[in-house]
Coordinates of N, CA and C in Angstrom, one line a residue:
Chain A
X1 N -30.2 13.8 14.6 CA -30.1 13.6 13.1 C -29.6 12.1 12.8
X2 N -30.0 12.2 11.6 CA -29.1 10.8 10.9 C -27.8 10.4 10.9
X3 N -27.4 8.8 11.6 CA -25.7 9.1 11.2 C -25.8 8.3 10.0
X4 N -25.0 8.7 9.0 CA -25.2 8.3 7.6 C -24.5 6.9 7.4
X5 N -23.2 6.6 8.9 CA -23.0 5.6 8.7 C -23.5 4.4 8.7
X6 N -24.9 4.2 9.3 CA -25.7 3.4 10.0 C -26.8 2.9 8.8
X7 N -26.9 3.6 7.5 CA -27.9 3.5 6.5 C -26.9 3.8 5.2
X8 N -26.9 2.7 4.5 CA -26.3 2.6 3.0 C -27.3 3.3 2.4
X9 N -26.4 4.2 1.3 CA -27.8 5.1 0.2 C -28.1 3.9 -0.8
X10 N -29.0 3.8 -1.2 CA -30.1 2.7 -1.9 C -30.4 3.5 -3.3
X11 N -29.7 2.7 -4.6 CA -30.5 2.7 -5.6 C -31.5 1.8 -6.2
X12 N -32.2 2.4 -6.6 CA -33.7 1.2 -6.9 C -33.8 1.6 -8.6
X13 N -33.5 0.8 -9.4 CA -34.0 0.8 -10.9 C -34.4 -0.3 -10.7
X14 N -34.9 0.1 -12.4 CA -35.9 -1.0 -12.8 C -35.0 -1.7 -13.4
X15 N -35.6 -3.2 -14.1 CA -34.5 -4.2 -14.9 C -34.6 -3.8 -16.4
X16 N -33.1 -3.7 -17.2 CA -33.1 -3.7 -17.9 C -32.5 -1.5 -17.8
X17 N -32.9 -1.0 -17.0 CA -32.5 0.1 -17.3 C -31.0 0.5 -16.6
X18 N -30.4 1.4 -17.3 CA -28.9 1.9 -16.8 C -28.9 1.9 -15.4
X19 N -27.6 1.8 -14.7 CA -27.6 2.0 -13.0 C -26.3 3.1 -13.2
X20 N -26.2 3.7 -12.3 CA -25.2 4.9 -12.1 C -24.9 5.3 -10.6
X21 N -23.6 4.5 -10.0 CA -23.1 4.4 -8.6 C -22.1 5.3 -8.4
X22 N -22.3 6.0 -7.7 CA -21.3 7.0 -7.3 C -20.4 6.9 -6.1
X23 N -19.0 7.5 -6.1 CA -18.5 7.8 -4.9 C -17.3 8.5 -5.1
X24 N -17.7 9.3 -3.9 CA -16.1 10.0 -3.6 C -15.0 9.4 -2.7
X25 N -14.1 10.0 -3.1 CA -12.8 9.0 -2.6 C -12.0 10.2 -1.9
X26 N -11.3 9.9 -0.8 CA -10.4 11.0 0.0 C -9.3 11.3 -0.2
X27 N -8.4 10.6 -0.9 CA -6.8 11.0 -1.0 C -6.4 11.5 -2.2
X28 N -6.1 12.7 -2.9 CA -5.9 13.1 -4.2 C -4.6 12.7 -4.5
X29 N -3.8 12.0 -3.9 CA -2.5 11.0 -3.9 C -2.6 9.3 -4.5
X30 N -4.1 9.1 -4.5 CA -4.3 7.6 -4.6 C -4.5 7.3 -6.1
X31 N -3.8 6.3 -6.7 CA -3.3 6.1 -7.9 C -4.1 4.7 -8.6
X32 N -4.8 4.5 -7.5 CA -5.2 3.0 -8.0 C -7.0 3.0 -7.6
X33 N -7.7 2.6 -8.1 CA -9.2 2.2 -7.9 C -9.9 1.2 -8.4
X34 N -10.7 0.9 -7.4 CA -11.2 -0.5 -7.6 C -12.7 -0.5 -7.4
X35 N -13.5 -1.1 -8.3 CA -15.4 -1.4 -7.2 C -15.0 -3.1 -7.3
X36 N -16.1 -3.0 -6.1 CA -16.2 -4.3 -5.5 C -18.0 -4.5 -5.7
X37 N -18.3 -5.8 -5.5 CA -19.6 -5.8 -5.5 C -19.5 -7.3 -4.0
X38 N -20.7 -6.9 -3.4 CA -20.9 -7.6 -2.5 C -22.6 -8.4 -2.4
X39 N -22.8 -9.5 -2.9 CA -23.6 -10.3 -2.5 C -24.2 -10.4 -1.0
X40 N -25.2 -10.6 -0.6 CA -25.5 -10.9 0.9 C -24.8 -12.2 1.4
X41 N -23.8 -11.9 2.2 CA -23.9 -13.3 3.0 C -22.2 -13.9 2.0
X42 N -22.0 -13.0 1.3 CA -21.0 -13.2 0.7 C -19.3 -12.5 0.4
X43 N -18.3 -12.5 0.1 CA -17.2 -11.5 0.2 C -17.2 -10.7 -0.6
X44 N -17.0 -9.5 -0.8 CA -16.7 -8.5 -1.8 C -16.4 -9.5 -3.0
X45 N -16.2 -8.8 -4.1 CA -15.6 -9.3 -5.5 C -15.1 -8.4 -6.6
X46 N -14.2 -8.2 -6.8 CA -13.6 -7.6 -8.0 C -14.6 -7.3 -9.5
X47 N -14.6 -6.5 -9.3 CA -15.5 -6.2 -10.7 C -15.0 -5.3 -11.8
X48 N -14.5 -3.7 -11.5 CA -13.4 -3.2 -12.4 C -12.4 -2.5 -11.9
X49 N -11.6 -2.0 -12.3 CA -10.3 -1.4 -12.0 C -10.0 0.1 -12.7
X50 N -9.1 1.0 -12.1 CA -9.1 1.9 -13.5 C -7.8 2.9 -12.2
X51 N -6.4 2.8 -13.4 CA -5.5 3.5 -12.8 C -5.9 5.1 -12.9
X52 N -4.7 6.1 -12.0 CA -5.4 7.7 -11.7 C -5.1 8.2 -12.7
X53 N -4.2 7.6 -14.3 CA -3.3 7.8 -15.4 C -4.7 7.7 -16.3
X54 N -6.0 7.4 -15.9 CA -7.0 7.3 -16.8 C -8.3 7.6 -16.5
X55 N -9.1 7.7 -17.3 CA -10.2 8.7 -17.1 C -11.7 8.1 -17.5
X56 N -11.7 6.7 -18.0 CA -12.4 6.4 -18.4 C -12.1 4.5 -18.5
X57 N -12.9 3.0 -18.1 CA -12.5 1.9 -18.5 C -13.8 1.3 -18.1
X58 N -13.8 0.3 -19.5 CA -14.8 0.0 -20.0 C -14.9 -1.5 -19.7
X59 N -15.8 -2.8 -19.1 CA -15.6 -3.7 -19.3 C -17.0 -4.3 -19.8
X60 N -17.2 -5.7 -19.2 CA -18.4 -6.3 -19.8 C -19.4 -6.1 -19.5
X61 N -20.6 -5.2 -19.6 CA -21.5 -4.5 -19.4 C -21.5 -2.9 -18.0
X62 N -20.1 -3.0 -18.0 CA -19.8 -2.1 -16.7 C -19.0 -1.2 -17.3
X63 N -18.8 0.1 -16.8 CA -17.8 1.1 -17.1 C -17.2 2.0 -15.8
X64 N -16.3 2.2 -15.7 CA -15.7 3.1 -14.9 C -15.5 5.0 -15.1
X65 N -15.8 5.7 -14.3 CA -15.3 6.6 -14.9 C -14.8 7.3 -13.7
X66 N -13.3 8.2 -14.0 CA -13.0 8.6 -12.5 C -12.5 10.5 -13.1
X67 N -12.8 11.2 -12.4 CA -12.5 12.5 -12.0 C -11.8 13.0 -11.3
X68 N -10.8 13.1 -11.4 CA -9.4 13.8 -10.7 C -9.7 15.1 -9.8
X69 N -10.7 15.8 -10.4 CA -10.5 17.4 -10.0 C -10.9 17.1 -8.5
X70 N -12.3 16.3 -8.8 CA -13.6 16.2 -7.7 C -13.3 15.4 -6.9
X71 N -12.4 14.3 -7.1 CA -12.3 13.0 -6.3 C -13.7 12.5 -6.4
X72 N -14.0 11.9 -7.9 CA -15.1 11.1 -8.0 C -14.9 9.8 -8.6
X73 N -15.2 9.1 -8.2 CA -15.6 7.7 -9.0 C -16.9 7.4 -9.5
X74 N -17.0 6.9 -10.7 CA -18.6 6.8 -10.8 C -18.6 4.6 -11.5
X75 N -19.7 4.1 -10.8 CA -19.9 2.6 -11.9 C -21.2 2.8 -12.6
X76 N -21.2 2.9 -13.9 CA -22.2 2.2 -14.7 C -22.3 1.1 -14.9
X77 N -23.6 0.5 -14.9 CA -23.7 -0.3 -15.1 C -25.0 -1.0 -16.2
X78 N -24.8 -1.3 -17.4 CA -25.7 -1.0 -18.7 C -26.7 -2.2 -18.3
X79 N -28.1 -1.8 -18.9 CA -29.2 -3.0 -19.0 C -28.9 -3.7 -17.5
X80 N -29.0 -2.9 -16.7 CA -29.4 -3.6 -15.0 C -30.1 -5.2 -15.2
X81 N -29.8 -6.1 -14.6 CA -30.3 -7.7 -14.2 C -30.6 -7.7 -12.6
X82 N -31.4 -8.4 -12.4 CA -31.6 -8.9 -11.0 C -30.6 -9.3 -10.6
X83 N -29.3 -10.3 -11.0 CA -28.4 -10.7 -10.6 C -27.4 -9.3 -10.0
X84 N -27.9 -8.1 -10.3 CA -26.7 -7.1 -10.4 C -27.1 -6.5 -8.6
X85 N -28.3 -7.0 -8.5 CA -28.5 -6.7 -6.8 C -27.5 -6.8 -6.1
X86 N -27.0 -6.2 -4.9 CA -26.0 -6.4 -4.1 C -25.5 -4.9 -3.8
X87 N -24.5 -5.1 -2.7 CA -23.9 -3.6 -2.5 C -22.7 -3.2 -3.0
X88 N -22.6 -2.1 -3.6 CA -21.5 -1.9 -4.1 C -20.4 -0.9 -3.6
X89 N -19.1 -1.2 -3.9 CA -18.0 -0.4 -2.9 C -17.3 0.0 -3.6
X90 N -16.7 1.3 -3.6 CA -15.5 1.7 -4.3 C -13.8 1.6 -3.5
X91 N -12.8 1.4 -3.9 CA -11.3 1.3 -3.0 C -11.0 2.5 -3.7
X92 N -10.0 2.8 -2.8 CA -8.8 3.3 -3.3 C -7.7 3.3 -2.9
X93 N -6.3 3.1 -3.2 CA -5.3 2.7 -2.5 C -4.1 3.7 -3.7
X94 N -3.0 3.8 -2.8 CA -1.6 4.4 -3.6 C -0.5 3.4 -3.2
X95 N 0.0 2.5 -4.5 CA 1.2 2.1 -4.5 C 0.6 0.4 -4.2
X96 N -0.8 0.3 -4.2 CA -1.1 -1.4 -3.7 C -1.3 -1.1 -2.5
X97 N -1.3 -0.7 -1.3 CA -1.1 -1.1 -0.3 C -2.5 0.2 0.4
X98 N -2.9 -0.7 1.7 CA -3.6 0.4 1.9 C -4.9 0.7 1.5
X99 N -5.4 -0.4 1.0 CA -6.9 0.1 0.6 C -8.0 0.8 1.6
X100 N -8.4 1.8 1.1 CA -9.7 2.5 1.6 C -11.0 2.7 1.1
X101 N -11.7 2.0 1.6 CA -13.2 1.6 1.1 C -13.9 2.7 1.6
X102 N -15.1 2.6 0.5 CA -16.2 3.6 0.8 C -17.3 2.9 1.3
X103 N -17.8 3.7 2.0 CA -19.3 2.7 2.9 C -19.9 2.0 2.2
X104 N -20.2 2.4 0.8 CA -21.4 1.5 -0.3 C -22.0 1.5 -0.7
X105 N -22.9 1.1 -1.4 CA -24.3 2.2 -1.9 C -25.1 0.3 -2.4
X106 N -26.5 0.2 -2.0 CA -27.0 -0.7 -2.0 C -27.6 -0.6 -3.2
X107 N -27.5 -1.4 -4.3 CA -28.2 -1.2 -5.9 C -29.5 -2.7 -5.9
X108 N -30.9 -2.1 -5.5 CA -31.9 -3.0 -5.8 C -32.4 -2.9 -7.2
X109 N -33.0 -4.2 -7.9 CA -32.9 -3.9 -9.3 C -34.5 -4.6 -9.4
X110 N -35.3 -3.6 -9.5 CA -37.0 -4.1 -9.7 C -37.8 -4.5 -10.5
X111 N -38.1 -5.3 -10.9 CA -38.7 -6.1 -11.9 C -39.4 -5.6 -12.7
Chain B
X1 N -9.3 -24.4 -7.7 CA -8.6 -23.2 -7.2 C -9.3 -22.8 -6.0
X2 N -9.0 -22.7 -4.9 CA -10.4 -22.2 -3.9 C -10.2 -20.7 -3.5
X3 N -8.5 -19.9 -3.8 CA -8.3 -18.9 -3.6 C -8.6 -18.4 -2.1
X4 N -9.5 -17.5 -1.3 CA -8.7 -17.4 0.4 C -10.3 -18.3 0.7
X5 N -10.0 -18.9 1.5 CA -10.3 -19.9 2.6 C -10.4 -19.4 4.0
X6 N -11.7 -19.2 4.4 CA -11.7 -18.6 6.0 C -12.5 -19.5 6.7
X7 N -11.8 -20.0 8.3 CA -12.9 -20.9 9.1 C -13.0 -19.9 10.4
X8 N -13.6 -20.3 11.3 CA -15.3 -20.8 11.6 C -15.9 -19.7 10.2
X9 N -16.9 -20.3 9.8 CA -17.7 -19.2 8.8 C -18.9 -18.6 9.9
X10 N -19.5 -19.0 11.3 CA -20.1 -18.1 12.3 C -19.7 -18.6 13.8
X11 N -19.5 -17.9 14.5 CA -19.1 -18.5 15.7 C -19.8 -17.2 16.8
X12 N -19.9 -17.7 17.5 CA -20.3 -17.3 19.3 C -20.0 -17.2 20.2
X13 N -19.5 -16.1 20.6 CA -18.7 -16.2 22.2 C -19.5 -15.4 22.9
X14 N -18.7 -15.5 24.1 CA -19.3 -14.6 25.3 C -18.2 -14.0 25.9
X15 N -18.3 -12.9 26.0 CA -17.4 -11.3 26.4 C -16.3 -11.9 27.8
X16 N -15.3 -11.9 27.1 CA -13.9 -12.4 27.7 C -13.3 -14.1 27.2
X17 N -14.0 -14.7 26.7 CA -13.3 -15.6 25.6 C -12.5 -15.2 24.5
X18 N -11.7 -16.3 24.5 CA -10.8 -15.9 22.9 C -11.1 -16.8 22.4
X19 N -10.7 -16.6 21.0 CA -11.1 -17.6 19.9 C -10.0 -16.5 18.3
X20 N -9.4 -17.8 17.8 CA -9.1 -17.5 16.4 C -9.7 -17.7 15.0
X21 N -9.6 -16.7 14.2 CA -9.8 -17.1 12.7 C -8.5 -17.3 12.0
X22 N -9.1 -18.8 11.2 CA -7.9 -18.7 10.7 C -8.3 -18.5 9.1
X23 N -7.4 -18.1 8.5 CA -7.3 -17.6 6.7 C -6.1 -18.1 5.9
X24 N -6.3 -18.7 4.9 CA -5.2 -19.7 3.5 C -6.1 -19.2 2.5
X25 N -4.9 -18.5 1.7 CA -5.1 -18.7 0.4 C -3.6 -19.1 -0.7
X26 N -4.7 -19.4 -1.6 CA -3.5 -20.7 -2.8 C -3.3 -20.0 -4.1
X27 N -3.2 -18.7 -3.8 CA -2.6 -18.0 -5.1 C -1.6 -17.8 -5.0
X28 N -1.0 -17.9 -4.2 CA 0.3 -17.7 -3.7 C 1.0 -15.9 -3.7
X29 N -0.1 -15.0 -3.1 CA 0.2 -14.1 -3.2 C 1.0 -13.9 -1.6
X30 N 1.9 -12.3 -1.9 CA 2.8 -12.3 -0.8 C 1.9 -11.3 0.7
X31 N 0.8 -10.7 -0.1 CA -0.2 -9.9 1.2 C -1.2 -10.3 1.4
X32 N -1.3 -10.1 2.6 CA -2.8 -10.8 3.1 C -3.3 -9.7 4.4
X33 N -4.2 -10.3 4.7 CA -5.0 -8.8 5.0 C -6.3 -9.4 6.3
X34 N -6.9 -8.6 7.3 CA -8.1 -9.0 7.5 C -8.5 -7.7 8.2
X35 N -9.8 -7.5 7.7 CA -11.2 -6.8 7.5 C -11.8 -6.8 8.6
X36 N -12.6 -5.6 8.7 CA -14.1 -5.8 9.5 C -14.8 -5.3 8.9
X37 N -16.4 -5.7 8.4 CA -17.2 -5.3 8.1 C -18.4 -4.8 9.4
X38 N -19.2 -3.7 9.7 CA -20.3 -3.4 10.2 C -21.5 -2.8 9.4
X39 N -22.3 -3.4 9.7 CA -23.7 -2.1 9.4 C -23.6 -0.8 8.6
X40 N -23.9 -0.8 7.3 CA -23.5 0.8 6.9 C -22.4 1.1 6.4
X41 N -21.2 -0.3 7.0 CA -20.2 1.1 6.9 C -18.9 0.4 6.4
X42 N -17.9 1.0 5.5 CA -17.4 -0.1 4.4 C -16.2 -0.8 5.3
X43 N -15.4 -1.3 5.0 CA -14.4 -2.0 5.0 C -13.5 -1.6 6.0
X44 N -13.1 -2.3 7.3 CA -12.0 -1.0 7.8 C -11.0 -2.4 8.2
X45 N -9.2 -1.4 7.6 CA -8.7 -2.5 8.0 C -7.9 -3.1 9.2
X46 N -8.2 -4.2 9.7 CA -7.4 -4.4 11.2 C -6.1 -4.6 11.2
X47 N -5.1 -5.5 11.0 CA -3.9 -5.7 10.2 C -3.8 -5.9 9.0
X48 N -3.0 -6.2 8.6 CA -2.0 -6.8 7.6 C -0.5 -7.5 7.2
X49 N -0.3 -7.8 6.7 CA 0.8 -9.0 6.2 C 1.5 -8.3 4.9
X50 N 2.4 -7.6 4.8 CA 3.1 -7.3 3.5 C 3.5 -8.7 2.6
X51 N 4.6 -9.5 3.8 CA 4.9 -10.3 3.3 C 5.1 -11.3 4.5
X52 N 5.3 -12.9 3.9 CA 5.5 -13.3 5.6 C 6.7 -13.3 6.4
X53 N 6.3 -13.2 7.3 CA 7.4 -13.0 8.6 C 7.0 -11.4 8.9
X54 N 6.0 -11.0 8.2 CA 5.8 -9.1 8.8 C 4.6 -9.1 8.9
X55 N 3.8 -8.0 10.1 CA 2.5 -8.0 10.0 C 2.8 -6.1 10.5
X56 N 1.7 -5.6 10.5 CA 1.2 -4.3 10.8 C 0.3 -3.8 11.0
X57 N 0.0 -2.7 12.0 CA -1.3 -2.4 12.2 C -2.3 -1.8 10.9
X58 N -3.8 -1.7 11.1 CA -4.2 -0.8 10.2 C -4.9 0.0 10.9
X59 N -6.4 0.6 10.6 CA -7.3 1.1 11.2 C -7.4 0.9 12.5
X60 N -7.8 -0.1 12.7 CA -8.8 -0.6 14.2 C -8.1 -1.8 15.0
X61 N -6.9 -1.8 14.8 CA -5.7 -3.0 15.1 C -6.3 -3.3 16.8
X62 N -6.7 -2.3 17.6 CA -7.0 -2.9 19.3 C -7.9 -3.9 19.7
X63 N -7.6 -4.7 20.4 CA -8.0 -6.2 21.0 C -7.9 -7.0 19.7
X64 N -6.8 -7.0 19.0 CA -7.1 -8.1 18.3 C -5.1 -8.5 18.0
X65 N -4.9 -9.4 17.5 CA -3.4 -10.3 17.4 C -4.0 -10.6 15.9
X66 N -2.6 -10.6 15.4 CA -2.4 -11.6 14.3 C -1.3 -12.5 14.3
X67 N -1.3 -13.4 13.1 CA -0.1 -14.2 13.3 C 0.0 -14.7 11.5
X68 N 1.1 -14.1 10.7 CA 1.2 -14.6 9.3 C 2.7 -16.4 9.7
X69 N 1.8 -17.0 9.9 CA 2.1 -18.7 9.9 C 3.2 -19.0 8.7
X70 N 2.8 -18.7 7.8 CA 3.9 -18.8 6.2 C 3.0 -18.3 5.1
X71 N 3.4 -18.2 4.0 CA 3.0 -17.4 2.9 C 1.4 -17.9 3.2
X72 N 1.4 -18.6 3.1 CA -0.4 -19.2 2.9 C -1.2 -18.7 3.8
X73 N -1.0 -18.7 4.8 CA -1.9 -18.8 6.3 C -1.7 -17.2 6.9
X74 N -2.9 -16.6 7.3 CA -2.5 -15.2 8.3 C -4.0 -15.6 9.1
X75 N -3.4 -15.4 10.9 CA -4.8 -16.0 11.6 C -5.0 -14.5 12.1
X76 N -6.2 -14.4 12.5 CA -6.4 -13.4 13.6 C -6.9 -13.5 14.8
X77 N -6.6 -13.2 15.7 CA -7.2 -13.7 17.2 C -7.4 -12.8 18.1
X78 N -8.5 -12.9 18.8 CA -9.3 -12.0 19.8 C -9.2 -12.2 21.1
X79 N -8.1 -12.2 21.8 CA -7.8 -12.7 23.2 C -8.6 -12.4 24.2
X80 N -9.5 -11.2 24.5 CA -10.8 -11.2 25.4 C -11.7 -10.7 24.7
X81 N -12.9 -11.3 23.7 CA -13.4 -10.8 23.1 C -14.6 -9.9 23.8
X82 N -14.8 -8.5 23.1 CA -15.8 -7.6 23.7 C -16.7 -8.1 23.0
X83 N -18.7 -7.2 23.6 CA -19.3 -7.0 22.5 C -19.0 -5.9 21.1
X84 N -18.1 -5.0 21.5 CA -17.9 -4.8 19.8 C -17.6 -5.0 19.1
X85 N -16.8 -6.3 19.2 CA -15.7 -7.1 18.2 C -17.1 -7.7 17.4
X86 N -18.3 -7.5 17.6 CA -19.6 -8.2 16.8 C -19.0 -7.9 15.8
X87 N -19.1 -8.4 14.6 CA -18.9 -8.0 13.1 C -18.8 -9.3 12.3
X88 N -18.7 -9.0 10.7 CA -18.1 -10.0 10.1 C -17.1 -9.3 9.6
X89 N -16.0 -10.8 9.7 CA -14.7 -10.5 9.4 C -14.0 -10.9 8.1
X90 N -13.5 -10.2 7.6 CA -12.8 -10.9 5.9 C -11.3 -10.6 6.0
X91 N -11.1 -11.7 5.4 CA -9.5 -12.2 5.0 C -9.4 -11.6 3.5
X92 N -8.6 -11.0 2.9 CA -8.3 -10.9 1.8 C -6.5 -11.0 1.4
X93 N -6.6 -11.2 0.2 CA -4.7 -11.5 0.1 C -4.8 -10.3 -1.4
X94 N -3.3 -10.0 -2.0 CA -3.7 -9.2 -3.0 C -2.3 -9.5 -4.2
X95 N -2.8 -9.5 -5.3 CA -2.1 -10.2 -5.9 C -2.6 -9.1 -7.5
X96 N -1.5 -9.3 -8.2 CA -1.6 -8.3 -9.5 C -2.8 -8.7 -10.7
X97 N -4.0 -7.4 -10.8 CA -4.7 -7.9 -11.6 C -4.1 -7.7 -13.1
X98 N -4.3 -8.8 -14.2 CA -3.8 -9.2 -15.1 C -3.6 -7.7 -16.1
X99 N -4.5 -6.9 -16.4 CA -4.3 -5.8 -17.1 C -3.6 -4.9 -16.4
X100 N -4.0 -4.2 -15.3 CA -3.4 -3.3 -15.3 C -2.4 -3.4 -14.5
X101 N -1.6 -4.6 -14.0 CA -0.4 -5.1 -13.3 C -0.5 -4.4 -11.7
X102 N -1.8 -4.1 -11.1 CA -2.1 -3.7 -10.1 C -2.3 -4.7 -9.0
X103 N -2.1 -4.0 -8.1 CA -2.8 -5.4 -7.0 C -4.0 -5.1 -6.3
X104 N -5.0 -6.4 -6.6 CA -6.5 -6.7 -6.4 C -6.5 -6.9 -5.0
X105 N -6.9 -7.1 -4.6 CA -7.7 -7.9 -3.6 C -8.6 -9.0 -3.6
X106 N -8.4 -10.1 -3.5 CA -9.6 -11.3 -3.4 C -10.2 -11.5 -2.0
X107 N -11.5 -11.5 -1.5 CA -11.9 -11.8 -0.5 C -12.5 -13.2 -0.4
X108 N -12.0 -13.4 1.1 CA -12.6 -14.7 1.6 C -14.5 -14.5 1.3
X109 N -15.0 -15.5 2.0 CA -16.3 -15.3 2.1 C -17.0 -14.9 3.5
X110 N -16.0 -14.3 4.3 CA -16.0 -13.9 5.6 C -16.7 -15.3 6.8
X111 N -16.5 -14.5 8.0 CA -16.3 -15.1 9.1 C -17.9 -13.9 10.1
X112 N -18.9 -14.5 10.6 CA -19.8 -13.8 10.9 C -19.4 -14.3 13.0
X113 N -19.1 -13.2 13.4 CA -18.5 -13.4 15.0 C -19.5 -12.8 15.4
X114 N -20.4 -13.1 16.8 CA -20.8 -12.4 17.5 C -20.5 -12.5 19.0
X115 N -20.6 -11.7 19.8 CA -20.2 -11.7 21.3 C -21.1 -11.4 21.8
X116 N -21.7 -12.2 22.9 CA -22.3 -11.6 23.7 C -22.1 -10.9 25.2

C-alpha cells in the first residue's frame, strides 16, 4: 500500500475560487496554532494564528477556523491567486514550546 | 532586518564527514530551534535552545550536536554524516507574535544537505 508519508495530499482549484485546507492536530492539550505556508526552495512563513480560547480568526484574505471536539484545523483561503501556490502546514504547540507540524497539504492554483 | 540567517544554503558530503550549519538571527529572540524537512513529511524537530547557554533534544536529536554560541547563533553539526541525514535543514528562532502575545516561529531559508 501507500505510505501516506511519502505523498503530500494536493489541492487543485482554479484562480479566483475559495481554497479550504484541512488538518488534524494530535494533542487536545495544545493551546496555540499556527499555518505556515511554504514556497519551493523556500522557509516556512507565518501566515495566521488562532489561540484554543477561540473558534474562529480572520485575517487578510485568510481565515482560521479550529474545532476543539475533533481536533481540527481548517485555512481558507478567499479568491485563490497563483501566488497562493505552495505547501501548506499547520503547528501546534502548548505553552510556545514544542511545535508539532503536520505533513502538509500542497495547494496548486490553476488558471 | 534579515531575521534568521542560515549558511551553507547546499552542501555535499560523503558518509563519515562532518560538517556544521551555522544559524543567526537579529530579532533578538531567546529560542532557537533546528528542523528537518523530508519528502511528504512535515517538520520534525532535532534540538533546541530555550535560552542561551541551554539546548535539548527533540524528535530525531541522533548523529547530530548542537551548540547555542550566544543569543544570536545556534549551529548544528553532524560529526559522521550518514546517507539519511539527506534532508533540508531549517533554523527557526521564536519570538511573540504581536496580537496574540504568542510565540511564532520565523524560519531561515534552510540549508539543502546531501550525503552520499
Amino acid at each position: 500500500g501507500e505510505s501516506v508519508g511519502l505523498h503530500l495530499p494536493t489541492l487543485s482549484v482554479q484562480e479566483g475560487d475559495n481554497s479550504i485546507i484541512n488538518c488534524a492536530y494530535s494533542n487536545s492539550a495544545s493551546d496555540y496554532f499556527i499555518w505556515y505556508k511554504q514556497e519551493s526552495g523556500k522557509g516556512p512563513q507565518f501566515i495566521i494564528d488562532i489561540r484554543s480560547n477561540m473558534d474562529k480568526r480572520q485575517g487578510q484574505r485568510v481565515t482560521v477556523l479550529l474545532n476543539k471536539t475533533v481536533k481540527h484545523l481548517s485555512l481558507q483561503i478567499a479568491a485563490t491567486q497563483p501566488g497562493d501556490s505552495a505547501v501548506y502546514f499547520c503547528a501546534e504547540t502548548r505553552y510556545g514550546q514544542n511545535f508539532v507540524f503536520g505533513p502538509g497539504t500542497r495547494l496548486s492554483v490553476l488558471p | 532586518n534579515a531575521g534568521v540567517t542560515q549558511t551553507p544554503k547546499f552542501q555535499v558530503l560523503k558518509t563519515g564527514q562532518s560538517m556544521t550549519l551555522q544559524c543567526a538571527q537579529d530579532m533578538n529572540h531567546n529560542s532557537m530551534y533546528w528542523y528537518r524537512q523530508d519528502p511528504g513529511m512535515g517538520l520534525r524537530l532535532i534540538y533546541y535552545s530555550a535560552s542561551e547557554g541551554t539546548t535539548d533534544k527533540g524528535e530525531v536529536p541522533n548523529g547530530y550536536n548542537v551548540s547555542r554560541l550566544n543569543k544570536r547563533e545556534f549551529s548544528l553539526r553532524l560529526e559522521s554524516a550518514a546517507p539519511s541525514q539527506t534532508s533540508v535543514y531549517f533554523c527557526a528562532s521564536s519570538g511573540q507574535a504581536e496580537l496574540l502575545g504568542a510565540n511564532v516561529l520565523t524560519f531561515g531559508a534552510g540549508s539543502r544537505l546531501t550525503v552520499l
